[in-house]
Amino acid sequence: VDLARMLASEIDIGVEFVMVDWDSIIPALESGKADLIISGMTATPLRAMRVNYSDPYFHTATCLLVSKEKGAGVNSIADLDKPGRTVMVKLGTTGETAAKKRCPNATIKPLKKEVDCANEVATGRADAFLYDRRSIENLHARFPDATRMLLAPVSVEPYAIACPKGDPETVAWLNLALHHMRRDGRLEALYAKYELEDAEKK
């Protein structure tokens, strides 16, 4: 939200925010209901078949929220790759893709909402939830007695801004604006505001 407002202020226009389910976010862009996606979206080659991406503005690490009850003995992603293990993922995310790739022998269970995935872990119905680090930290704070975190990165992924296919002018403008924000310190100030650390810099 803050990044979108910063970009809008560069050309003195307003910005309207629209909440949609994650699996509907690219269709909303394709149908013209939105002009941009600025929503912690990882730029992937598959998604780039449907949208155009700016340069990355942040790199996140995915990690694990583990059930203290059911996830005993889970100390890495490899420990989840076994029959009988259940890994929660948010539907349509790169966490779902990574879980299917890294844990082909486990049961992968997708849900639409992060908190529902975390609740499955906290109540002992699933071993772990694979998702972005900041969200995992927030969810562990919500369920501190029933969960633990494994913060070793499962993957490092680039967040980028998506715009409709066939609009190279908007991509070029976004990249120029992001370049200036990096050079003048506004992006770093935004990271500091939310206590974020770019995973590429570790």
Coordinates of C-alpha atoms in Angstrom, one line a residue:
V1 CA 0.0 0.0 0.0
D2 CA 2.8 2.5 0.9
L3 CA 4.7 1.6 -2.2
A4 CA 1.6 2.2 -4.4
R5 CA 1.0 5.6 -2.8
M6 CA 4.7 6.5 -3.3
L7 CA 4.4 5.6 -7.0
A8 CA 1.2 7.5 -7.4
S9 CA 2.7 10.6 -5.8
E10 CA 5.5 10.6 -8.5
I11 CA 2.9 11.7 -11.1
D12 CA 0.4 13.3 -8.7
I13 CA -2.5 10.9 -9.2
G14 CA -4.8 9.1 -6.8
V15 CA -4.8 5.4 -6.1
E16 CA -7.7 3.0 -5.3
F17 CA -7.1 -0.3 -3.5
V18 CA -9.2 -3.3 -4.3
M19 CA -9.2 -6.5 -2.2
V20 CA -9.6 -9.8 -4.1
D21 CA -8.9 -13.4 -3.4
W22 CA -5.4 -14.4 -4.4
D23 CA -6.5 -16.9 -7.0
S24 CA -8.5 -14.0 -8.6
I25 CA -5.8 -11.4 -8.6
I26 CA -4.4 -12.0 -12.1
P27 CA -7.8 -12.4 -13.7
A28 CA -8.8 -9.0 -12.2
L29 CA -5.8 -7.5 -13.9
E30 CA -6.5 -9.2 -17.2
S31 CA -10.1 -8.1 -17.2
G32 CA -9.3 -4.5 -16.6
K33 CA -10.6 -4.3 -13.1
A34 CA -7.1 -3.2 -11.9
D35 CA -4.2 -1.4 -13.5
L36 CA -1.4 -2.9 -11.4
I37 CA -0.8 -5.7 -8.9
I38 CA 1.3 -4.5 -5.9
S39 CA 0.6 -7.2 -3.4
G40 CA 3.7 -9.1 -2.5
M41 CA 3.5 -11.1 -5.7
T42 CA 6.5 -13.2 -6.6
A43 CA 7.5 -12.8 -10.2
T44 CA 7.7 -16.3 -11.8
P45 CA 8.3 -17.4 -15.4
L46 CA 4.8 -19.0 -15.4
R47 CA 3.0 -15.9 -14.3
A48 CA 5.0 -13.8 -16.7
M49 CA 3.2 -15.7 -19.5
R50 CA 0.1 -13.7 -18.4
V51 CA 1.4 -10.4 -17.0
N52 CA 4.4 -8.1 -17.5
Y53 CA 6.6 -7.5 -14.4
S54 CA 8.7 -4.6 -13.2
D55 CA 12.1 -5.1 -11.8
P56 CA 12.0 -6.6 -8.3
Y57 CA 11.4 -4.2 -5.5
F58 CA 12.1 -6.7 -2.7
H59 CA 13.2 -10.3 -2.1
T60 CA 11.4 -12.5 0.4
A61 CA 12.4 -15.8 1.9
T62 CA 9.9 -18.5 2.4
C63 CA 10.1 -20.6 5.6
L64 CA 8.1 -22.9 7.8
L65 CA 5.6 -22.5 10.7
V66 CA 5.7 -25.9 12.4
S67 CA 3.2 -27.5 14.8
K68 CA 4.6 -28.3 18.2
E69 CA 2.2 -31.1 18.6
K70 CA 2.2 -32.8 15.2
G71 CA 5.5 -31.6 13.8
A72 CA 7.8 -33.1 16.3
G73 CA 11.0 -34.1 14.6
V74 CA 10.6 -31.6 11.8
N75 CA 13.8 -29.5 11.6
S76 CA 13.9 -28.8 7.9
I77 CA 11.8 -29.0 4.7
A78 CA 13.4 -32.4 4.0
D79 CA 11.8 -33.8 7.2
L80 CA 8.4 -33.0 5.7
D81 CA 8.9 -35.1 2.6
K82 CA 7.4 -38.3 4.0
P83 CA 4.1 -40.1 3.8
G84 CA 1.9 -39.1 6.7
R85 CA 3.2 -35.5 6.8
T86 CA 0.8 -32.7 5.9
V87 CA 2.0 -29.3 4.6
M88 CA -0.3 -26.4 4.4
V89 CA 0.0 -23.8 1.6
K90 CA -1.9 -20.8 0.5
L91 CA -3.8 -21.6 -2.7
G92 CA -2.1 -20.4 -5.9
T93 CA 1.1 -19.1 -4.3
T94 CA 4.7 -20.0 -4.9
G95 CA 4.7 -21.6 -1.5
E96 CA 2.3 -24.2 -3.0
T97 CA 4.6 -24.7 -6.0
A98 CA 7.6 -25.1 -3.7
A99 CA 5.9 -27.5 -1.4
K100 CA 4.8 -29.8 -4.2
K101 CA 8.4 -29.8 -5.6
R102 CA 10.2 -30.2 -2.3
C103 CA 7.7 -32.5 -0.5
P104 CA 6.3 -34.9 -3.2
N105 CA 5.7 -37.6 -0.7
A106 CA 3.7 -35.5 1.8
T107 CA 0.1 -34.4 1.6
I108 CA 0.0 -30.8 0.3
K109 CA -3.2 -29.0 1.5
P110 CA -4.0 -25.6 0.0
L111 CA -6.4 -23.1 1.5
K112 CA -7.3 -19.6 0.5
K113 CA -6.4 -17.7 3.7
E114 CA -3.1 -17.6 5.5
V115 CA -4.7 -17.6 8.9
D116 CA -6.7 -20.8 8.1
C117 CA -3.4 -22.5 7.1
A118 CA -1.8 -21.5 10.4
N119 CA -4.8 -22.6 12.3
E120 CA -4.5 -26.1 10.9
V121 CA -0.9 -26.2 12.1
A122 CA -1.7 -24.7 15.5
T123 CA -4.5 -27.2 16.2
G124 CA -2.3 -30.2 15.2
R125 CA -4.1 -31.1 12.0
A126 CA -1.1 -30.3 9.9
D127 CA 2.7 -30.5 10.4
A128 CA 3.7 -27.2 8.9
F129 CA 2.8 -24.2 6.8
L130 CA 5.2 -23.0 4.0
Y131 CA 4.9 -19.2 3.3
D132 CA 6.7 -15.9 3.3
R133 CA 8.9 -15.1 6.3
R134 CA 7.1 -12.0 7.6
S135 CA 3.7 -13.7 7.5
I136 CA 5.1 -16.7 9.3
E137 CA 6.5 -14.5 12.0
N138 CA 3.2 -12.7 12.4
L139 CA 1.3 -16.0 12.5
H140 CA 3.7 -17.5 15.1
A141 CA 3.0 -14.5 17.3
R142 CA -0.7 -15.3 17.0
F143 CA -0.2 -18.9 18.0
P144 CA 3.0 -18.8 20.1
D145 CA 2.2 -21.8 22.4
A146 CA 1.2 -24.2 19.6
T147 CA 3.7 -23.4 16.9
R148 CA 7.4 -22.8 16.3
M149 CA 9.3 -21.3 13.3
L150 CA 12.0 -22.7 11.1
L151 CA 13.4 -19.6 9.5
A152 CA 16.1 -21.2 7.3
P153 CA 15.0 -20.1 3.8
V154 CA 13.3 -22.7 1.7
S155 CA 13.5 -20.3 -1.3
V156 CA 14.3 -16.7 -2.0
E157 CA 11.8 -15.0 -4.3
P158 CA 11.5 -11.6 -6.0
Y159 CA 8.5 -9.4 -5.4
A160 CA 7.6 -7.3 -8.4
I161 CA 4.8 -5.1 -9.7
A162 CA 2.5 -6.8 -12.3
C163 CA 0.8 -4.9 -15.1
P164 CA -1.2 -6.1 -18.1
K165 CA 0.5 -7.8 -21.1
G166 CA 1.3 -5.5 -24.0
D167 CA 2.1 -2.4 -21.9
P168 CA 5.9 -1.9 -22.1
E169 CA 5.6 1.8 -21.4
T170 CA 4.2 1.2 -17.9
V171 CA 6.9 -1.4 -17.2
A172 CA 9.6 1.1 -18.2
W173 CA 8.0 3.8 -16.1
L174 CA 7.8 1.6 -13.1
N175 CA 11.4 0.5 -13.4
L176 CA 12.5 4.2 -13.7
A177 CA 10.5 5.2 -10.6
L178 CA 11.8 2.2 -8.6
H179 CA 15.4 3.1 -9.6
H180 CA 14.9 6.6 -8.2
M181 CA 13.4 5.3 -5.0
R182 CA 16.4 3.0 -4.5
R183 CA 18.9 5.8 -5.2
D184 CA 17.3 8.3 -2.9
G185 CA 16.7 5.9 0.0
R186 CA 12.9 5.8 -0.1
L187 CA 12.8 2.0 -0.6
E188 CA 15.2 1.4 2.2
A189 CA 13.1 3.7 4.5
L190 CA 10.1 1.6 3.6
Y191 CA 11.9 -1.6 4.5
A192 CA 13.0 -0.1 7.8
K193 CA 9.5 1.1 8.6
Y194 CA 8.2 -2.5 8.6
E195 CA 11.5 -4.0 9.9
L196 CA 12.0 -5.9 6.6
E197 CA 15.4 -7.2 5.4
D198 CA 15.8 -8.0 1.7
A199 CA 16.7 -11.6 1.5
E200 CA 19.1 -11.0 -1.4
K201 CA 21.3 -8.9 0.9
K202 CA 21.9 -11.7 3.5

